[in-house]
Amino acid sequence: MTDTHLTAPTRFVEVNGDQYAYRRFGNATAGQPPLFLLQHFRGGMDHWDPLMTDGLAAGREVILFNGRGIASSSGKPRTRIEHMADDAAAVIRALGLSTVDVLGFSLGGFQAQDLARRHPDLVRKLLLLGTGPRGGNPDSDPGVLQAAPRPVPVLEDFLLLFFGRSEAARQAGREFWERRHLRVEQDPPSSPEVIQAQIEANMHYLPKLDPDAPFNHLREIRQPTFILNGTNDIMIPTVNSWYMAQNIPNAQLFLYPDAGHGAQFQYPERFLKHAIQFLNE
């Protein structure tokens, strides 16, 4: 029986004395590089949508991953995005992989950009979802600062942070919430130490690398790049997706209507069609 999002066992790989948790499943015979997923703020492997991950796994292997200190991984959580990206590169190599495609969502998208820049030999294609560049627009909605760090996040937090404002969008959010809780063996939640470390990492990410040319570093990303956001991302303003599309040389931009930060969770079937076409081209 082939493993799925709901059944793939949690495995561990040791890198420099730390145990990194991952789950690997999907079609290993399709001739495509594995797709390596990097998760949002404080999120672990069970914060992905099974409809999305299983859909992607039909044509390739999918690798879900917890960074250093996150959820079921050991070690002290990182406080810099570039160090998180280096850890991801070390894990990819420890798994015996020479090339992967990378999908990064939100803070995971920050890491994915640095992974592509700092370890270009490892990354074939890049998918950046609900994220932004170093030195981008940081003007999130005031409600984000209350909901995002809540010790025990609830459905209403996810509806506010990830989804559009219409009743159809909220219903899509409730359906996502049900799907993401289907797995019986769930990751433990990330610790308060993870939350504080990732807040610090985000603060280091905000300043512009070059005030005169703030997005020049994006031109170092040479991989084909898929960028997705909703039309109203209240966490990482949607204009940041435009900045990335304008400065990453081989990028294409998708904006989904009546959607927010988690557009791929609100429109999973649409996202799968677009993402699979991009990965297969």
PDB file of C-alpha atoms in Angstrom:
ATOM      1  CA  MET A   1       0.000   0.000   0.000  1.00  0.00           C
ATOM      2  CA  THR A   2       1.351   3.419  -0.951  1.00  0.00           C
ATOM      3  CA  ASP A   3       1.726   5.936   1.864  1.00  0.00           C
ATOM      4  CA  THR A   4      -0.273   9.164   1.808  1.00  0.00           C
ATOM      5  CA  HIS A   5      -0.346  12.362   3.835  1.00  0.00           C
ATOM      6  CA  LEU A   6      -2.484  10.539   6.416  1.00  0.00           C
ATOM      7  CA  THR A   7      -0.367   7.381   6.671  1.00  0.00           C
ATOM      8  CA  ALA A   8       3.269   8.283   5.920  1.00  0.00           C
ATOM      9  CA  PRO A   9       5.401   7.550   8.998  1.00  0.00           C
ATOM     10  CA  THR A  10       7.397  10.247  10.720  1.00  0.00           C
ATOM     11  CA  ARG A  11      11.078   9.558  10.148  1.00  0.00           C
ATOM     12  CA  PHE A  12      14.222  11.271  11.389  1.00  0.00           C
ATOM     13  CA  VAL A  13      17.562  12.142   9.856  1.00  0.00           C
ATOM     14  CA  GLU A  14      20.522  13.268  11.965  1.00  0.00           C
ATOM     15  CA  VAL A  15      22.521  16.324  10.924  1.00  0.00           C
ATOM     16  CA  ASN A  16      25.224  17.736  13.202  1.00  0.00           C
ATOM     17  CA  GLY A  17      23.773  16.020  16.245  1.00  0.00           C
ATOM     18  CA  ASP A  18      20.162  17.155  15.752  1.00  0.00           C
ATOM     19  CA  GLN A  19      17.262  14.926  14.702  1.00  0.00           C
ATOM     20  CA  TYR A  20      15.148  16.439  11.900  1.00  0.00           C
ATOM     21  CA  ALA A  21      11.644  15.018  11.435  1.00  0.00           C
ATOM     22  CA  TYR A  22      10.313  14.403   7.940  1.00  0.00           C
ATOM     23  CA  ARG A  23       7.679  12.417   6.062  1.00  0.00           C
ATOM     24  CA  ARG A  24       8.302  11.201   2.513  1.00  0.00           C
ATOM     25  CA  PHE A  25       5.628   9.761   0.252  1.00  0.00           C
ATOM     26  CA  GLY A  26       4.366   9.809  -3.323  1.00  0.00           C
ATOM     27  CA  ASN A  27       5.254   8.608  -6.788  1.00  0.00           C
ATOM     28  CA  ALA A  28       8.972   7.839  -6.817  1.00  0.00           C
ATOM     29  CA  THR A  29       8.842   6.398 -10.346  1.00  0.00           C
ATOM     30  CA  ALA A  30       7.581   9.500 -12.176  1.00  0.00           C
ATOM     31  CA  GLY A  31      11.015  10.824 -13.111  1.00  0.00           C
ATOM     32  CA  GLN A  32      10.490  14.123 -11.277  1.00  0.00           C
ATOM     33  CA  PRO A  33      12.676  15.481  -8.473  1.00  0.00           C
ATOM     34  CA  PRO A  34      11.118  15.263  -5.000  1.00  0.00           C
ATOM     35  CA  LEU A  35       9.179  18.327  -3.848  1.00  0.00           C
ATOM     36  CA  PHE A  36      10.536  19.635  -0.528  1.00  0.00           C
ATOM     37  CA  LEU A  37       8.040  21.678   1.528  1.00  0.00           C
ATOM     38  CA  LEU A  38       8.927  24.475   3.978  1.00  0.00           C
ATOM     39  CA  GLN A  39       6.171  25.514   6.369  1.00  0.00           C
ATOM     40  CA  HIS A  40       4.756  28.769   7.773  1.00  0.00           C
ATOM     41  CA  PHE A  41       5.377  30.471  11.122  1.00  0.00           C
ATOM     42  CA  ARG A  42       5.380  27.881  13.957  1.00  0.00           C
ATOM     43  CA  GLY A  43       3.809  25.296  11.625  1.00  0.00           C
ATOM     44  CA  GLY A  44       4.722  21.631  11.421  1.00  0.00           C
ATOM     45  CA  MET A  45       4.066  18.753   9.056  1.00  0.00           C
ATOM     46  CA  ASP A  46       0.381  18.515   9.993  1.00  0.00           C
ATOM     47  CA  HIS A  47      -0.360  22.118   9.025  1.00  0.00           C
ATOM     48  CA  TRP A  48      -0.368  21.192   5.327  1.00  0.00           C
ATOM     49  CA  ASP A  49      -3.573  20.349   3.463  1.00  0.00           C
ATOM     50  CA  PRO A  50      -3.790  16.595   2.656  1.00  0.00           C
ATOM     51  CA  LEU A  51      -5.746  17.390  -0.506  1.00  0.00           C
ATOM     52  CA  MET A  52      -2.834  19.523  -1.688  1.00  0.00           C
ATOM     53  CA  THR A  53       0.038  17.264  -0.644  1.00  0.00           C
ATOM     54  CA  ASP A  54      -1.558  14.048  -1.932  1.00  0.00           C
ATOM     55  CA  GLY A  55      -2.443  15.789  -5.187  1.00  0.00           C
ATOM     56  CA  LEU A  56       1.151  16.858  -5.653  1.00  0.00           C
ATOM     57  CA  ALA A  57       2.412  13.408  -4.625  1.00  0.00           C
ATOM     58  CA  ALA A  58       0.563  11.736  -7.509  1.00  0.00           C
ATOM     59  CA  GLY A  59       3.326  12.876  -9.881  1.00  0.00           C
ATOM     60  CA  ARG A  60       6.411  12.983  -7.633  1.00  0.00           C
ATOM     61  CA  GLU A  61       7.657  12.308  -4.144  1.00  0.00           C
ATOM     62  CA  VAL A  62       6.702  14.900  -1.529  1.00  0.00           C
ATOM     63  CA  ILE A  63       8.865  15.547   1.526  1.00  0.00           C
ATOM     64  CA  LEU A  64       7.337  17.325   4.523  1.00  0.00           C
ATOM     65  CA  PHE A  65       9.940  18.701   6.924  1.00  0.00           C
ATOM     66  CA  ASN A  66      10.257  20.214  10.387  1.00  0.00           C
ATOM     67  CA  GLY A  67      13.176  22.584  10.830  1.00  0.00           C
ATOM     68  CA  ARG A  68      15.544  22.599  13.772  1.00  0.00           C
ATOM     69  CA  GLY A  69      13.625  22.590  17.056  1.00  0.00           C
ATOM     70  CA  ILE A  70      10.205  22.719  15.376  1.00  0.00           C
ATOM     71  CA  ALA A  71       7.475  20.316  16.555  1.00  0.00           C
ATOM     72  CA  SER A  72       9.022  16.808  16.527  1.00  0.00           C
ATOM     73  CA  SER A  73      12.537  17.909  15.453  1.00  0.00           C
ATOM     74  CA  SER A  74      15.228  18.333  18.110  1.00  0.00           C
ATOM     75  CA  GLY A  75      17.678  21.168  18.669  1.00  0.00           C
ATOM     76  CA  LYS A  76      17.549  24.872  19.468  1.00  0.00           C
ATOM     77  CA  PRO A  77      15.293  26.789  17.050  1.00  0.00           C
ATOM     78  CA  ARG A  78      17.055  29.072  14.598  1.00  0.00           C
ATOM     79  CA  THR A  79      16.727  32.861  14.832  1.00  0.00           C
ATOM     80  CA  ARG A  80      17.921  33.661  11.300  1.00  0.00           C
ATOM     81  CA  ILE A  81      16.264  32.747   8.006  1.00  0.00           C
ATOM     82  CA  GLU A  82      19.575  32.041   6.276  1.00  0.00           C
ATOM     83  CA  HIS A  83      20.465  29.488   8.962  1.00  0.00           C
ATOM     84  CA  MET A  84      17.083  27.781   8.506  1.00  0.00           C
ATOM     85  CA  ALA A  85      17.810  27.586   4.768  1.00  0.00           C
ATOM     86  CA  ASP A  86      21.245  26.092   5.413  1.00  0.00           C
ATOM     87  CA  ASP A  87      19.661  23.471   7.694  1.00  0.00           C
ATOM     88  CA  ALA A  88      17.194  22.557   4.950  1.00  0.00           C
ATOM     89  CA  ALA A  89      20.063  22.182   2.477  1.00  0.00           C
ATOM     90  CA  ALA A  90      21.949  19.937   4.908  1.00  0.00           C
ATOM     91  CA  VAL A  91      18.872  17.733   5.372  1.00  0.00           C
ATOM     92  CA  ILE A  92      18.297  17.462   1.617  1.00  0.00           C
ATOM     93  CA  ARG A  93      21.887  16.312   1.173  1.00  0.00           C
ATOM     94  CA  ALA A  94      21.648  13.941   4.154  1.00  0.00           C
ATOM     95  CA  LEU A  95      18.669  12.290   2.441  1.00  0.00           C
ATOM     96  CA  GLY A  96      20.944  11.546  -0.506  1.00  0.00           C
ATOM     97  CA  LEU A  97      19.263  14.011  -2.873  1.00  0.00           C
ATOM     98  CA  SER A  98      21.197  16.076  -5.384  1.00  0.00           C
ATOM     99  CA  THR A  99      18.240  18.093  -6.756  1.00  0.00           C
ATOM    100  CA  VAL A 100      14.778  18.971  -5.458  1.00  0.00           C
ATOM    101  CA  ASP A 101      11.938  21.319  -6.258  1.00  0.00           C
ATOM    102  CA  VAL A 102      11.101  23.550  -3.292  1.00  0.00           C
ATOM    103  CA  LEU A 103       7.740  24.872  -2.091  1.00  0.00           C
ATOM    104  CA  GLY A 104       7.820  27.494   0.645  1.00  0.00           C
ATOM    105  CA  PHE A 105       4.744  28.990   2.314  1.00  0.00           C
ATOM    106  CA  SER A 106       4.924  32.252   4.288  1.00  0.00           C
ATOM    107  CA  LEU A 107       8.017  32.073   6.535  1.00  0.00           C
ATOM    108  CA  GLY A 108       8.832  28.900   4.637  1.00  0.00           C
ATOM    109  CA  GLY A 109       8.894  31.060   1.509  1.00  0.00           C
ATOM    110  CA  PHE A 110      11.543  33.266   3.127  1.00  0.00           C
ATOM    111  CA  GLN A 111      13.621  30.139   3.670  1.00  0.00           C
ATOM    112  CA  ALA A 112      12.966  28.868   0.144  1.00  0.00           C
ATOM    113  CA  GLN A 113      14.334  32.078  -1.379  1.00  0.00           C
ATOM    114  CA  ASP A 114      17.525  31.868   0.685  1.00  0.00           C
ATOM    115  CA  LEU A 115      17.828  28.157  -0.104  1.00  0.00           C
ATOM    116  CA  ALA A 116      17.673  28.913  -3.829  1.00  0.00           C
ATOM    117  CA  ARG A 117      20.189  31.761  -3.497  1.00  0.00           C
ATOM    118  CA  ARG A 118      22.639  30.101  -1.119  1.00  0.00           C
ATOM    119  CA  HIS A 119      22.445  26.549  -2.515  1.00  0.00           C
ATOM    120  CA  PRO A 120      21.443  26.971  -6.166  1.00  0.00           C
ATOM    121  CA  ASP A 121      22.801  23.550  -7.123  1.00  0.00           C
ATOM    122  CA  LEU A 122      20.112  21.849  -5.013  1.00  0.00           C
ATOM    123  CA  VAL A 123      17.026  23.657  -6.333  1.00  0.00           C
ATOM    124  CA  ARG A 124      15.517  23.002  -9.771  1.00  0.00           C
ATOM    125  CA  LYS A 125      12.215  24.930  -9.440  1.00  0.00           C
ATOM    126  CA  LEU A 126      10.757  27.179  -6.769  1.00  0.00           C
ATOM    127  CA  LEU A 127       7.179  27.735  -5.572  1.00  0.00           C
ATOM    128  CA  LEU A 128       6.620  30.745  -3.287  1.00  0.00           C
ATOM    129  CA  LEU A 129       3.195  30.919  -1.630  1.00  0.00           C
ATOM    130  CA  GLY A 130       1.905  33.772   0.532  1.00  0.00           C
ATOM    131  CA  THR A 131       5.359  35.160   1.114  1.00  0.00           C
ATOM    132  CA  GLY A 132       7.604  38.129   0.378  1.00  0.00           C
ATOM    133  CA  PRO A 133      11.189  39.248  -0.214  1.00  0.00           C
ATOM    134  CA  ARG A 134      13.758  40.526   2.222  1.00  0.00           C
ATOM    135  CA  GLY A 135      13.118  44.228   2.708  1.00  0.00           C
ATOM    136  CA  GLY A 136       9.521  43.987   1.500  1.00  0.00           C
ATOM    137  CA  ASN A 137       6.400  45.736   2.737  1.00  0.00           C
ATOM    138  CA  PRO A 138       5.890  44.667   6.403  1.00  0.00           C
ATOM    139  CA  ASP A 139       2.498  46.361   6.941  1.00  0.00           C
ATOM    140  CA  SER A 140       0.375  43.455   8.153  1.00  0.00           C
ATOM    141  CA  ASP A 141      -3.135  43.954   9.488  1.00  0.00           C
ATOM    142  CA  PRO A 142      -3.178  44.872  13.214  1.00  0.00           C
ATOM    143  CA  GLY A 143      -5.172  41.734  14.008  1.00  0.00           C
ATOM    144  CA  VAL A 144      -2.284  39.548  12.848  1.00  0.00           C
ATOM    145  CA  LEU A 145      -0.156  40.378  15.879  1.00  0.00           C
ATOM    146  CA  GLN A 146      -2.868  39.083  18.184  1.00  0.00           C
ATOM    147  CA  ALA A 147      -3.953  35.961  16.297  1.00  0.00           C
ATOM    148  CA  ALA A 148      -0.698  34.587  14.859  1.00  0.00           C
ATOM    149  CA  PRO A 149       1.222  34.016  18.146  1.00  0.00           C
ATOM    150  CA  ARG A 150      -1.786  32.736  20.126  1.00  0.00           C
ATOM    151  CA  PRO A 151      -0.525  29.776  22.245  1.00  0.00           C
ATOM    152  CA  VAL A 152      -3.291  27.455  21.000  1.00  0.00           C
ATOM    153  CA  PRO A 153      -4.528  28.631  17.573  1.00  0.00           C
ATOM    154  CA  VAL A 154      -8.201  28.032  16.809  1.00  0.00           C
ATOM    155  CA  LEU A 155     -10.302  27.892  13.662  1.00  0.00           C
ATOM    156  CA  GLU A 156     -11.195  31.589  13.805  1.00  0.00           C
ATOM    157  CA  ASP A 157      -7.495  32.483  13.790  1.00  0.00           C
ATOM    158  CA  PHE A 158      -6.944  30.506  10.579  1.00  0.00           C
ATOM    159  CA  LEU A 159     -10.040  32.019   8.961  1.00  0.00           C
ATOM    160  CA  LEU A 160      -8.799  35.510   9.775  1.00  0.00           C
ATOM    161  CA  LEU A 161      -5.176  34.966   8.800  1.00  0.00           C
ATOM    162  CA  PHE A 162      -5.403  32.687   5.752  1.00  0.00           C
ATOM    163  CA  PHE A 163      -8.752  33.128   3.995  1.00  0.00           C
ATOM    164  CA  GLY A 164     -10.892  35.692   2.204  1.00  0.00           C
ATOM    165  CA  ARG A 165     -13.787  37.554   3.805  1.00  0.00           C
ATOM    166  CA  SER A 166     -16.802  36.175   1.901  1.00  0.00           C
ATOM    167  CA  GLU A 167     -18.917  33.351   3.287  1.00  0.00           C
ATOM    168  CA  ALA A 168     -17.664  31.127   0.439  1.00  0.00           C
ATOM    169  CA  ALA A 169     -14.081  31.836   1.503  1.00  0.00           C
ATOM    170  CA  ARG A 170     -14.886  31.102   5.161  1.00  0.00           C
ATOM    171  CA  GLN A 171     -16.570  27.847   4.174  1.00  0.00           C
ATOM    172  CA  ALA A 172     -13.447  26.858   2.225  1.00  0.00           C
ATOM    173  CA  GLY A 173     -11.490  27.629   5.387  1.00  0.00           C
ATOM    174  CA  ARG A 174     -13.695  25.387   7.507  1.00  0.00           C
ATOM    175  CA  GLU A 175     -13.279  22.558   4.994  1.00  0.00           C
ATOM    176  CA  PHE A 176      -9.494  23.018   5.079  1.00  0.00           C
ATOM    177  CA  TRP A 177      -9.575  22.916   8.890  1.00  0.00           C
ATOM    178  CA  GLU A 178     -11.379  19.571   8.806  1.00  0.00           C
ATOM    179  CA  ARG A 179      -8.953  18.108   6.266  1.00  0.00           C
ATOM    180  CA  ARG A 180      -5.833  19.140   8.148  1.00  0.00           C
ATOM    181  CA  HIS A 181      -7.051  17.340  11.295  1.00  0.00           C
ATOM    182  CA  LEU A 182      -7.793  14.006   9.569  1.00  0.00           C
ATOM    183  CA  ARG A 183      -4.423  12.421  10.349  1.00  0.00           C
ATOM    184  CA  VAL A 184      -4.506  10.369  13.552  1.00  0.00           C
ATOM    185  CA  GLU A 185      -0.793  10.555  14.403  1.00  0.00           C
ATOM    186  CA  GLN A 186      -0.268  14.325  14.637  1.00  0.00           C
ATOM    187  CA  ASP A 187       2.935  16.264  15.212  1.00  0.00           C
ATOM    188  CA  PRO A 188       3.291  17.891  18.640  1.00  0.00           C
ATOM    189  CA  PRO A 189       2.757  21.672  18.606  1.00  0.00           C
ATOM    190  CA  SER A 190       5.784  23.920  18.337  1.00  0.00           C
ATOM    191  CA  SER A 191       7.072  25.280  21.636  1.00  0.00           C
ATOM    192  CA  PRO A 192       6.954  28.919  22.844  1.00  0.00           C
ATOM    193  CA  GLU A 193      10.718  28.948  22.178  1.00  0.00           C
ATOM    194  CA  VAL A 194      10.009  28.278  18.486  1.00  0.00           C
ATOM    195  CA  ILE A 195       7.531  31.165  18.356  1.00  0.00           C
ATOM    196  CA  GLN A 196      10.034  33.604  19.870  1.00  0.00           C
ATOM    197  CA  ALA A 197      12.895  32.405  17.660  1.00  0.00           C
ATOM    198  CA  GLN A 198      10.823  32.756  14.497  1.00  0.00           C
ATOM    199  CA  ILE A 199       9.608  36.223  15.493  1.00  0.00           C
ATOM    200  CA  GLU A 200      13.264  37.201  15.894  1.00  0.00           C
ATOM    201  CA  ALA A 201      14.092  35.642  12.516  1.00  0.00           C
ATOM    202  CA  ASN A 202      11.280  37.642  10.917  1.00  0.00           C
ATOM    203  CA  MET A 203      12.620  40.879  12.422  1.00  0.00           C
ATOM    204  CA  HIS A 204      16.075  40.165  10.958  1.00  0.00           C
ATOM    205  CA  TYR A 205      14.378  39.607   7.582  1.00  0.00           C
ATOM    206  CA  LEU A 206      12.624  42.994   7.461  1.00  0.00           C
ATOM    207  CA  PRO A 207      15.541  45.411   6.756  1.00  0.00           C
ATOM    208  CA  LYS A 208      16.513  46.072   3.153  1.00  0.00           C
ATOM    209  CA  LEU A 209      19.840  44.567   2.115  1.00  0.00           C
ATOM    210  CA  ASP A 210      20.506  47.610  -0.095  1.00  0.00           C
ATOM    211  CA  PRO A 211      18.364  50.729   0.533  1.00  0.00           C
ATOM    212  CA  ASP A 212      19.102  51.992  -2.980  1.00  0.00           C
ATOM    213  CA  ALA A 213      18.221  48.719  -4.721  1.00  0.00           C
ATOM    214  CA  PRO A 214      16.197  46.721  -2.174  1.00  0.00           C
ATOM    215  CA  PHE A 215      15.286  43.803  -4.438  1.00  0.00           C
ATOM    216  CA  ASN A 216      18.519  43.305  -6.365  1.00  0.00           C
ATOM    217  CA  HIS A 217      19.198  40.137  -4.360  1.00  0.00           C
ATOM    218  CA  LEU A 218      16.150  38.528  -6.006  1.00  0.00           C
ATOM    219  CA  ARG A 219      17.963  38.586  -9.333  1.00  0.00           C
ATOM    220  CA  GLU A 220      20.259  35.900  -7.913  1.00  0.00           C
ATOM    221  CA  ILE A 221      17.313  33.463  -8.020  1.00  0.00           C
ATOM    222  CA  ARG A 222      17.725  31.940 -11.466  1.00  0.00           C
ATOM    223  CA  GLN A 223      15.357  28.991 -11.046  1.00  0.00           C
ATOM    224  CA  PRO A 224      11.919  29.019 -12.692  1.00  0.00           C
ATOM    225  CA  THR A 225       9.652  30.429  -9.969  1.00  0.00           C
ATOM    226  CA  PHE A 226       5.912  30.125  -9.316  1.00  0.00           C
ATOM    227  CA  ILE A 227       4.479  32.874  -7.083  1.00  0.00           C
ATOM    228  CA  LEU A 228       0.990  32.657  -5.563  1.00  0.00           C
ATOM    229  CA  ASN A 229      -1.024  34.878  -3.269  1.00  0.00           C
ATOM    230  CA  GLY A 230      -4.561  35.993  -2.596  1.00  0.00           C
ATOM    231  CA  THR A 231      -5.711  39.455  -3.601  1.00  0.00           C
ATOM    232  CA  ASN A 232      -5.789  40.524   0.063  1.00  0.00           C
ATOM    233  CA  ASP A 233      -3.031  38.961   2.147  1.00  0.00           C
ATOM    234  CA  ILE A 234      -3.293  40.599   5.575  1.00  0.00           C
ATOM    235  CA  MET A 235      -0.138  38.902   6.915  1.00  0.00           C
ATOM    236  CA  ILE A 236       2.425  39.517   4.153  1.00  0.00           C
ATOM    237  CA  PRO A 237       0.838  42.189   1.948  1.00  0.00           C
ATOM    238  CA  THR A 238       0.083  40.986  -1.564  1.00  0.00           C
ATOM    239  CA  VAL A 239       2.225  43.732  -3.107  1.00  0.00           C
ATOM    240  CA  ASN A 240       5.261  41.715  -1.971  1.00  0.00           C
ATOM    241  CA  SER A 241       4.335  38.998  -4.462  1.00  0.00           C
ATOM    242  CA  TRP A 242       4.422  41.652  -7.188  1.00  0.00           C
ATOM    243  CA  TYR A 243       7.882  42.782  -6.032  1.00  0.00           C
ATOM    244  CA  MET A 244       9.140  39.202  -6.322  1.00  0.00           C
ATOM    245  CA  ALA A 245       7.577  38.681  -9.741  1.00  0.00           C
ATOM    246  CA  GLN A 246       9.136  41.889 -11.018  1.00  0.00           C
ATOM    247  CA  ASN A 247      12.647  41.019  -9.825  1.00  0.00           C
ATOM    248  CA  ILE A 248      13.079  37.238 -10.016  1.00  0.00           C
ATOM    249  CA  PRO A 249      14.147  36.797 -13.658  1.00  0.00           C
ATOM    250  CA  ASN A 250      12.077  33.708 -14.506  1.00  0.00           C
ATOM    251  CA  ALA A 251       8.961  34.158 -12.346  1.00  0.00           C
ATOM    252  CA  GLN A 252       5.243  33.951 -12.981  1.00  0.00           C
ATOM    253  CA  LEU A 253       2.590  35.392 -10.643  1.00  0.00           C
ATOM    254  CA  PHE A 254      -0.862  34.024  -9.744  1.00  0.00           C
ATOM    255  CA  LEU A 255      -3.363  36.031  -7.683  1.00  0.00           C
ATOM    256  CA  TYR A 256      -6.534  34.224  -6.612  1.00  0.00           C
ATOM    257  CA  PRO A 257      -9.705  36.300  -6.047  1.00  0.00           C
ATOM    258  CA  ASP A 258     -11.457  36.742  -2.685  1.00  0.00           C
ATOM    259  CA  ALA A 259      -8.453  35.071  -1.053  1.00  0.00           C
ATOM    260  CA  GLY A 260      -5.779  35.877   1.487  1.00  0.00           C
ATOM    261  CA  HIS A 261      -2.521  34.478   2.808  1.00  0.00           C
ATOM    262  CA  GLY A 262      -3.413  30.797   2.255  1.00  0.00           C
ATOM    263  CA  ALA A 263      -4.808  31.000  -1.281  1.00  0.00           C
ATOM    264  CA  GLN A 264      -3.629  27.436  -2.008  1.00  0.00           C
ATOM    265  CA  PHE A 265      -5.784  26.144   0.866  1.00  0.00           C
ATOM    266  CA  GLN A 266      -8.841  28.121  -0.236  1.00  0.00           C
ATOM    267  CA  TYR A 267      -8.599  26.954  -3.862  1.00  0.00           C
ATOM    268  CA  PRO A 268      -6.787  23.589  -3.600  1.00  0.00           C
ATOM    269  CA  GLU A 269      -8.003  22.141  -6.906  1.00  0.00           C
ATOM    270  CA  ARG A 270      -7.118  25.303  -8.826  1.00  0.00           C
ATOM    271  CA  PHE A 271      -3.724  25.449  -7.146  1.00  0.00           C
ATOM    272  CA  LEU A 272      -2.985  21.819  -8.013  1.00  0.00           C
ATOM    273  CA  LYS A 273      -3.725  22.402 -11.700  1.00  0.00           C
ATOM    274  CA  HIS A 274      -1.456  25.454 -11.832  1.00  0.00           C
ATOM    275  CA  ALA A 275       1.350  23.976  -9.694  1.00  0.00           C
ATOM    276  CA  ILE A 276       1.449  20.610 -11.458  1.00  0.00           C
ATOM    277  CA  GLN A 277       1.571  22.275 -14.866  1.00  0.00           C
ATOM    278  CA  PHE A 278       4.453  24.449 -13.665  1.00  0.00           C
ATOM    279  CA  LEU A 279       6.364  21.524 -12.173  1.00  0.00           C
ATOM    280  CA  ASN A 280       5.869  19.359 -15.270  1.00  0.00           C
ATOM    281  CA  GLU A 281       6.872  21.970 -17.853  1.00  0.00           C
TER     282      GLU A 281
END
